[in-house]
JSON list of C-alpha atoms in Angstrom, two decimals:
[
{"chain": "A", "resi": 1, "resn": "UNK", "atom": "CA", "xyz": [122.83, 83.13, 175.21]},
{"chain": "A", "resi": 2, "resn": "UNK", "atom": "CA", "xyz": [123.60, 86.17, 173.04]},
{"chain": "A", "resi": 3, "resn": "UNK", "atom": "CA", "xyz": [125.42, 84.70, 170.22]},
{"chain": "A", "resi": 4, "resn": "UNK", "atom": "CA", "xyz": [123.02, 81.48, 169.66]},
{"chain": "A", "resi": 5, "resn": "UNK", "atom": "CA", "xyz": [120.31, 84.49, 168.98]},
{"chain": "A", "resi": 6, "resn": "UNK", "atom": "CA", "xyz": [122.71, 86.61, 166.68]},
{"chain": "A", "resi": 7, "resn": "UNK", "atom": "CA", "xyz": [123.11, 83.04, 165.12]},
{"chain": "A", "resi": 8, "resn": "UNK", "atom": "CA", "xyz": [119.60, 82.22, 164.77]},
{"chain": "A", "resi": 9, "resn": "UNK", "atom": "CA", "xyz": [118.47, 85.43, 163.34]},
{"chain": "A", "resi": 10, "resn": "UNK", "atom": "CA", "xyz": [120.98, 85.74, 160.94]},
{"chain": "A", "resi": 11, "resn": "UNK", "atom": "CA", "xyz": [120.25, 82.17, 159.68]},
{"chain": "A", "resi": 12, "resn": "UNK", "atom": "CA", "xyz": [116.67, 83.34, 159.49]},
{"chain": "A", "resi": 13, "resn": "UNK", "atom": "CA", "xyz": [118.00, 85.95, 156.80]},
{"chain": "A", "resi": 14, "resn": "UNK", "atom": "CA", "xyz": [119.44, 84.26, 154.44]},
{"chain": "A", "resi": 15, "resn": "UNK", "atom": "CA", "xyz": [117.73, 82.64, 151.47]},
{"chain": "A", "resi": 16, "resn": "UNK", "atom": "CA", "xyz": [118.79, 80.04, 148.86]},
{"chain": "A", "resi": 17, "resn": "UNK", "atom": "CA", "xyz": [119.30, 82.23, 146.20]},
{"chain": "A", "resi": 18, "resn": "UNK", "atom": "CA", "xyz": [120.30, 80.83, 142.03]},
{"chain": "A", "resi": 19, "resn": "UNK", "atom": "CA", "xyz": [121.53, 83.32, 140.01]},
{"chain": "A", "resi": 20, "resn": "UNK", "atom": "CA", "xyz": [121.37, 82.71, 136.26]},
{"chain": "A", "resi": 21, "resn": "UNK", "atom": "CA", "xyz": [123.47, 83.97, 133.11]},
{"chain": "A", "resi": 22, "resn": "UNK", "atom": "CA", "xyz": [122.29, 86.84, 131.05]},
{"chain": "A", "resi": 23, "resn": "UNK", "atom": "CA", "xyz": [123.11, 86.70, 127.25]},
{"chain": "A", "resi": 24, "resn": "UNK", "atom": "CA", "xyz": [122.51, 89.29, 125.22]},
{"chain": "A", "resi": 25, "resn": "UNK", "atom": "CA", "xyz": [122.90, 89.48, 121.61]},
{"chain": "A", "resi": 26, "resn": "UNK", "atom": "CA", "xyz": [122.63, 92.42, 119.24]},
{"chain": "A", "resi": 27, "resn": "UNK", "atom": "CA", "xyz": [121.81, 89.85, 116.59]},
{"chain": "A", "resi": 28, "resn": "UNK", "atom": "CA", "xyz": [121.04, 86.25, 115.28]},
{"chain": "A", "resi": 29, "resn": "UNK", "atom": "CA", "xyz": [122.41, 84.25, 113.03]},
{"chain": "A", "resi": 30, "resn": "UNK", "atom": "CA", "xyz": [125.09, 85.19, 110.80]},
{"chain": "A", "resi": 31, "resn": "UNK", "atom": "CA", "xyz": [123.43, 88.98, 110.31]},
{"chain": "A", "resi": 32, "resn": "UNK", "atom": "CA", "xyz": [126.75, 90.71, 110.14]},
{"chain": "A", "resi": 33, "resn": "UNK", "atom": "CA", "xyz": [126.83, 91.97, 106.99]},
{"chain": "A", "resi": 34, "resn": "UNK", "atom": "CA", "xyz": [130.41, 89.95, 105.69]},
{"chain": "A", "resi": 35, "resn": "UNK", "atom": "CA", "xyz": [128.52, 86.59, 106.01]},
{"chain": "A", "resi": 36, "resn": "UNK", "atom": "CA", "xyz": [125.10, 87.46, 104.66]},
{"chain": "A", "resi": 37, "resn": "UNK", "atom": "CA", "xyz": [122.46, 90.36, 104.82]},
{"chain": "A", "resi": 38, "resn": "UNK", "atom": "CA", "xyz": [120.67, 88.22, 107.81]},
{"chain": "A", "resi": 39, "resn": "UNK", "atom": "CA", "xyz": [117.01, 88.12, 108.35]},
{"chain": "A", "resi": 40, "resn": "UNK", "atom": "CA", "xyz": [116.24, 91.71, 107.77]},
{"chain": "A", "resi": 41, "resn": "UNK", "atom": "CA", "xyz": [115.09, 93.92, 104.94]},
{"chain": "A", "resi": 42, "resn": "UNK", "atom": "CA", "xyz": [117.69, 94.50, 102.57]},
{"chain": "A", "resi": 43, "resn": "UNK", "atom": "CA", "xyz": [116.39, 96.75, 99.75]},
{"chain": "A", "resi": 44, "resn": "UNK", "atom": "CA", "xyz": [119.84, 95.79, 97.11]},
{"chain": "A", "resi": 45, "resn": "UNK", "atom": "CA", "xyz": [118.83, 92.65, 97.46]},
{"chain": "A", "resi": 46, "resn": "UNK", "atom": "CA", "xyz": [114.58, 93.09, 97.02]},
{"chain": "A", "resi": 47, "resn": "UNK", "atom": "CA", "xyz": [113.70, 93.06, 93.27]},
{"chain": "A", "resi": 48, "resn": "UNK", "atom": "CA", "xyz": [110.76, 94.73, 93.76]},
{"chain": "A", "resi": 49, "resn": "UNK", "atom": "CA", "xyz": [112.64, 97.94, 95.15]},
{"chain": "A", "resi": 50, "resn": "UNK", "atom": "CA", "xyz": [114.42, 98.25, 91.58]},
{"chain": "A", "resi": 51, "resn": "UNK", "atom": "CA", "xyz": [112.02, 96.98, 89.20]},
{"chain": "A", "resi": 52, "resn": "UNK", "atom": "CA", "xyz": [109.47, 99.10, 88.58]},
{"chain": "A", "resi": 53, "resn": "UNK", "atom": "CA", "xyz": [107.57, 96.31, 86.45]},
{"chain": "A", "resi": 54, "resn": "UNK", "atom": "CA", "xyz": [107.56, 94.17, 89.64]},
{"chain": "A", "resi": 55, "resn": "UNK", "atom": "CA", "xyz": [106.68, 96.49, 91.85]},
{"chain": "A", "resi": 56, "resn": "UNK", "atom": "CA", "xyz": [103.20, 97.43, 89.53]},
{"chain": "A", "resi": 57, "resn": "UNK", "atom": "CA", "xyz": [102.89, 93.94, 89.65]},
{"chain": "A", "resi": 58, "resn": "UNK", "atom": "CA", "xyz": [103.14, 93.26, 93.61]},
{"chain": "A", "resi": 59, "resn": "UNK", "atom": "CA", "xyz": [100.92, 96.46, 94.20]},
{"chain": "A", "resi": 60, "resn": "UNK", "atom": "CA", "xyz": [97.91, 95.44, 91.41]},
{"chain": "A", "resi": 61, "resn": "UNK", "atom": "CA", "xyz": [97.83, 92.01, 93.06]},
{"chain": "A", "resi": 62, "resn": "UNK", "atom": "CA", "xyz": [97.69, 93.54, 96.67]},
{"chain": "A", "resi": 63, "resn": "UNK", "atom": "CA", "xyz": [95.41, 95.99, 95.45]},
{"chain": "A", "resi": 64, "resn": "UNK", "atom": "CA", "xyz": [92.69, 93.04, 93.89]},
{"chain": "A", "resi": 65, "resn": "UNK", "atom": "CA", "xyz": [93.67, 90.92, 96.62]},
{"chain": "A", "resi": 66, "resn": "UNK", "atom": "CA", "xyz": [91.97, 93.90, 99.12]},
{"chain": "A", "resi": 67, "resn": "UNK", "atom": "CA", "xyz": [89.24, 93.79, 96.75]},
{"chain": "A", "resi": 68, "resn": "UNK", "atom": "CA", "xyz": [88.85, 90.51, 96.86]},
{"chain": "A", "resi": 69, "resn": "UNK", "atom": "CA", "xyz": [88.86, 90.20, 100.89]},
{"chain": "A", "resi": 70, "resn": "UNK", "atom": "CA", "xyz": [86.65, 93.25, 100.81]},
{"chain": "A", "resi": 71, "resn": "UNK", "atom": "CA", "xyz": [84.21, 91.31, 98.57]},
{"chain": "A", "resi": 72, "resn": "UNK", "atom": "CA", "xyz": [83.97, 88.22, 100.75]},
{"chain": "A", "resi": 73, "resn": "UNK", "atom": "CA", "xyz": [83.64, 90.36, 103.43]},
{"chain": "A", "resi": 74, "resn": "UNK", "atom": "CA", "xyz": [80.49, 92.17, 103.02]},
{"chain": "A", "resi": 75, "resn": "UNK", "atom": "CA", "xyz": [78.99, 88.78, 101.29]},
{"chain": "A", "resi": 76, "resn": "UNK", "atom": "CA", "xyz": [79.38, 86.89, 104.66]},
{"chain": "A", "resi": 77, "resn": "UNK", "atom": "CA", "xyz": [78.36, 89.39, 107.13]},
{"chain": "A", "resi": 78, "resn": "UNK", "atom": "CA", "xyz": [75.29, 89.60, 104.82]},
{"chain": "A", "resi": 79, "resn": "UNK", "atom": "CA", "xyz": [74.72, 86.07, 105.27]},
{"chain": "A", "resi": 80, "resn": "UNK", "atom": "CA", "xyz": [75.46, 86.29, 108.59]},
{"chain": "A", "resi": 81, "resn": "UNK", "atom": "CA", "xyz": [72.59, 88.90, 109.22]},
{"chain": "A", "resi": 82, "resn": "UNK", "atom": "CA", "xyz": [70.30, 87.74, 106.83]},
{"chain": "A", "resi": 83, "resn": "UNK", "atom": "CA", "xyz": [70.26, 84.14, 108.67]},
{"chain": "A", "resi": 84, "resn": "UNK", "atom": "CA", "xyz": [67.49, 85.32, 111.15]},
{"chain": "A", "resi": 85, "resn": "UNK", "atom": "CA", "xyz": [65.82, 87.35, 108.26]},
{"chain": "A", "resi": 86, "resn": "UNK", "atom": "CA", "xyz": [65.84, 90.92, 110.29]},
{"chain": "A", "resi": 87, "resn": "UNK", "atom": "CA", "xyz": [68.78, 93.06, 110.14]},
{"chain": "A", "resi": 88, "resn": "UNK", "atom": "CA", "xyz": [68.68, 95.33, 113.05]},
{"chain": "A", "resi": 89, "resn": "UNK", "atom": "CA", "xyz": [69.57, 98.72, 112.37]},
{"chain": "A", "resi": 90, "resn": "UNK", "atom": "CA", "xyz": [72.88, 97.49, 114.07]},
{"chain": "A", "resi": 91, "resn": "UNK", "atom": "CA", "xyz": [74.10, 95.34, 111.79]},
{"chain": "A", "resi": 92, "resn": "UNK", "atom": "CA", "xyz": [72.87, 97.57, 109.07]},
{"chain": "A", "resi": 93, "resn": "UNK", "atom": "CA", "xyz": [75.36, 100.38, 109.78]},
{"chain": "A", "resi": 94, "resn": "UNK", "atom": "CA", "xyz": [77.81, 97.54, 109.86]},
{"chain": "A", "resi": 95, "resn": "UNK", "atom": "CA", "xyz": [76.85, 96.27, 106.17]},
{"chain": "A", "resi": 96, "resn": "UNK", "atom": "CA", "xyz": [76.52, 99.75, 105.28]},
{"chain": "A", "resi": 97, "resn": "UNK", "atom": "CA", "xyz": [80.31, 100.43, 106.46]},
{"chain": "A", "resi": 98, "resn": "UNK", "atom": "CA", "xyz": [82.05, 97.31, 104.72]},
{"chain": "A", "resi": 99, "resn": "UNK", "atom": "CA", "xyz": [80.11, 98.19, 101.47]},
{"chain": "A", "resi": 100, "resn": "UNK", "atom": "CA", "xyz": [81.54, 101.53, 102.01]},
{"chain": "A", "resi": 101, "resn": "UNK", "atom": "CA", "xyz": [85.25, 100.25, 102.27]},
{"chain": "A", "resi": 102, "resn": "UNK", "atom": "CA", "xyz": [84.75, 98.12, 99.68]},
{"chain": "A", "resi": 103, "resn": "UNK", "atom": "CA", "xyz": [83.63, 101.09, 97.42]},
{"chain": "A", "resi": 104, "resn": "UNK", "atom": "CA", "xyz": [86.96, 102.60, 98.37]},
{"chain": "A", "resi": 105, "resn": "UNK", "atom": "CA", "xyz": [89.01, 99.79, 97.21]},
{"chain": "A", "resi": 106, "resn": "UNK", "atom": "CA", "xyz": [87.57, 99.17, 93.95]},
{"chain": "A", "resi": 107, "resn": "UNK", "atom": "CA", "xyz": [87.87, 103.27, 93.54]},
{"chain": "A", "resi": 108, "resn": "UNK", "atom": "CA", "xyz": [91.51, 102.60, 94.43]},
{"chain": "A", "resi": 109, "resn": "UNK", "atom": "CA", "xyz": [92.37, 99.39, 91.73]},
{"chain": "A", "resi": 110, "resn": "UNK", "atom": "CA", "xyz": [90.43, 101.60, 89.58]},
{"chain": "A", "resi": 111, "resn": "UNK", "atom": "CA", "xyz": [92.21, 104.42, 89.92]},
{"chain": "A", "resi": 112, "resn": "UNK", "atom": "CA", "xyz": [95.47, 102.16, 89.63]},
{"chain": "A", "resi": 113, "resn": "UNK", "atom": "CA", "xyz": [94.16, 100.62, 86.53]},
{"chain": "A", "resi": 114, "resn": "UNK", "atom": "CA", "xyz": [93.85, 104.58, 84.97]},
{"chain": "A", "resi": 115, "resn": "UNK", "atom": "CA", "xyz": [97.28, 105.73, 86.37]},
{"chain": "A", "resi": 116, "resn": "UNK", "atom": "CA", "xyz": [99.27, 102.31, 85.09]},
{"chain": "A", "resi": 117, "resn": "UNK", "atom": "CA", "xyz": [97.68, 101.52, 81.55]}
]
């Protein structure tokens, strides 16, 4: 009677149990330096790093393009508040802060526009 209740409680313990592999890799792809520079930045192989033509070019477009966003940003939450024809005092700090951020990036292209022509 004592061993069919050692064999029944250790039955009870065990458990169907699936282990599964681990891989771990340090990299992907062929990012090992002989066979290519990978997916990562690589600044000998950016232009942009180098050239400093290009990279007053890449920074005046960023630099409009914030304008830009800035621009369509304060014209729609205008809209936006306008649509009821009240803007609570709310949404007025709100329009109040992106015109303010939009004063600071056309001070910043400006002040680009100075330093670069």
């Amino acid at each position: 009677m004592l061993g069919v209740a050692e064999i029944t409680a250790s039955a009870q313990r065990r458990g169907y149990r699936v282990s599964r592999p681990v891989i771990i890799r340090s990299h992907w792809g062929w990012n090992n330096g002989f066979w290519g520079r990978g997916w990562g930045y690589d600044p000998f192989y950016d232009p942009y790093f180098y050239d400093p033509y290009l990279r007053e070019q890449r920074d005046r477009y960023y630099k409009q393009k914030d304008v830009s966003d800035a621009r369509k940003k304060v014209a729609k939450n205008r809209e936006k508040y306008l649509k009821d024809g009240y803007i609570d005092p709310k949404e007025q700090e709100k329009l109040m802060d992106d015109q303010r951020k939009y004063a600071e990036k056309v001070a910043k292209l400006d002040k680009f526009n100075r330093d670069h022509n």
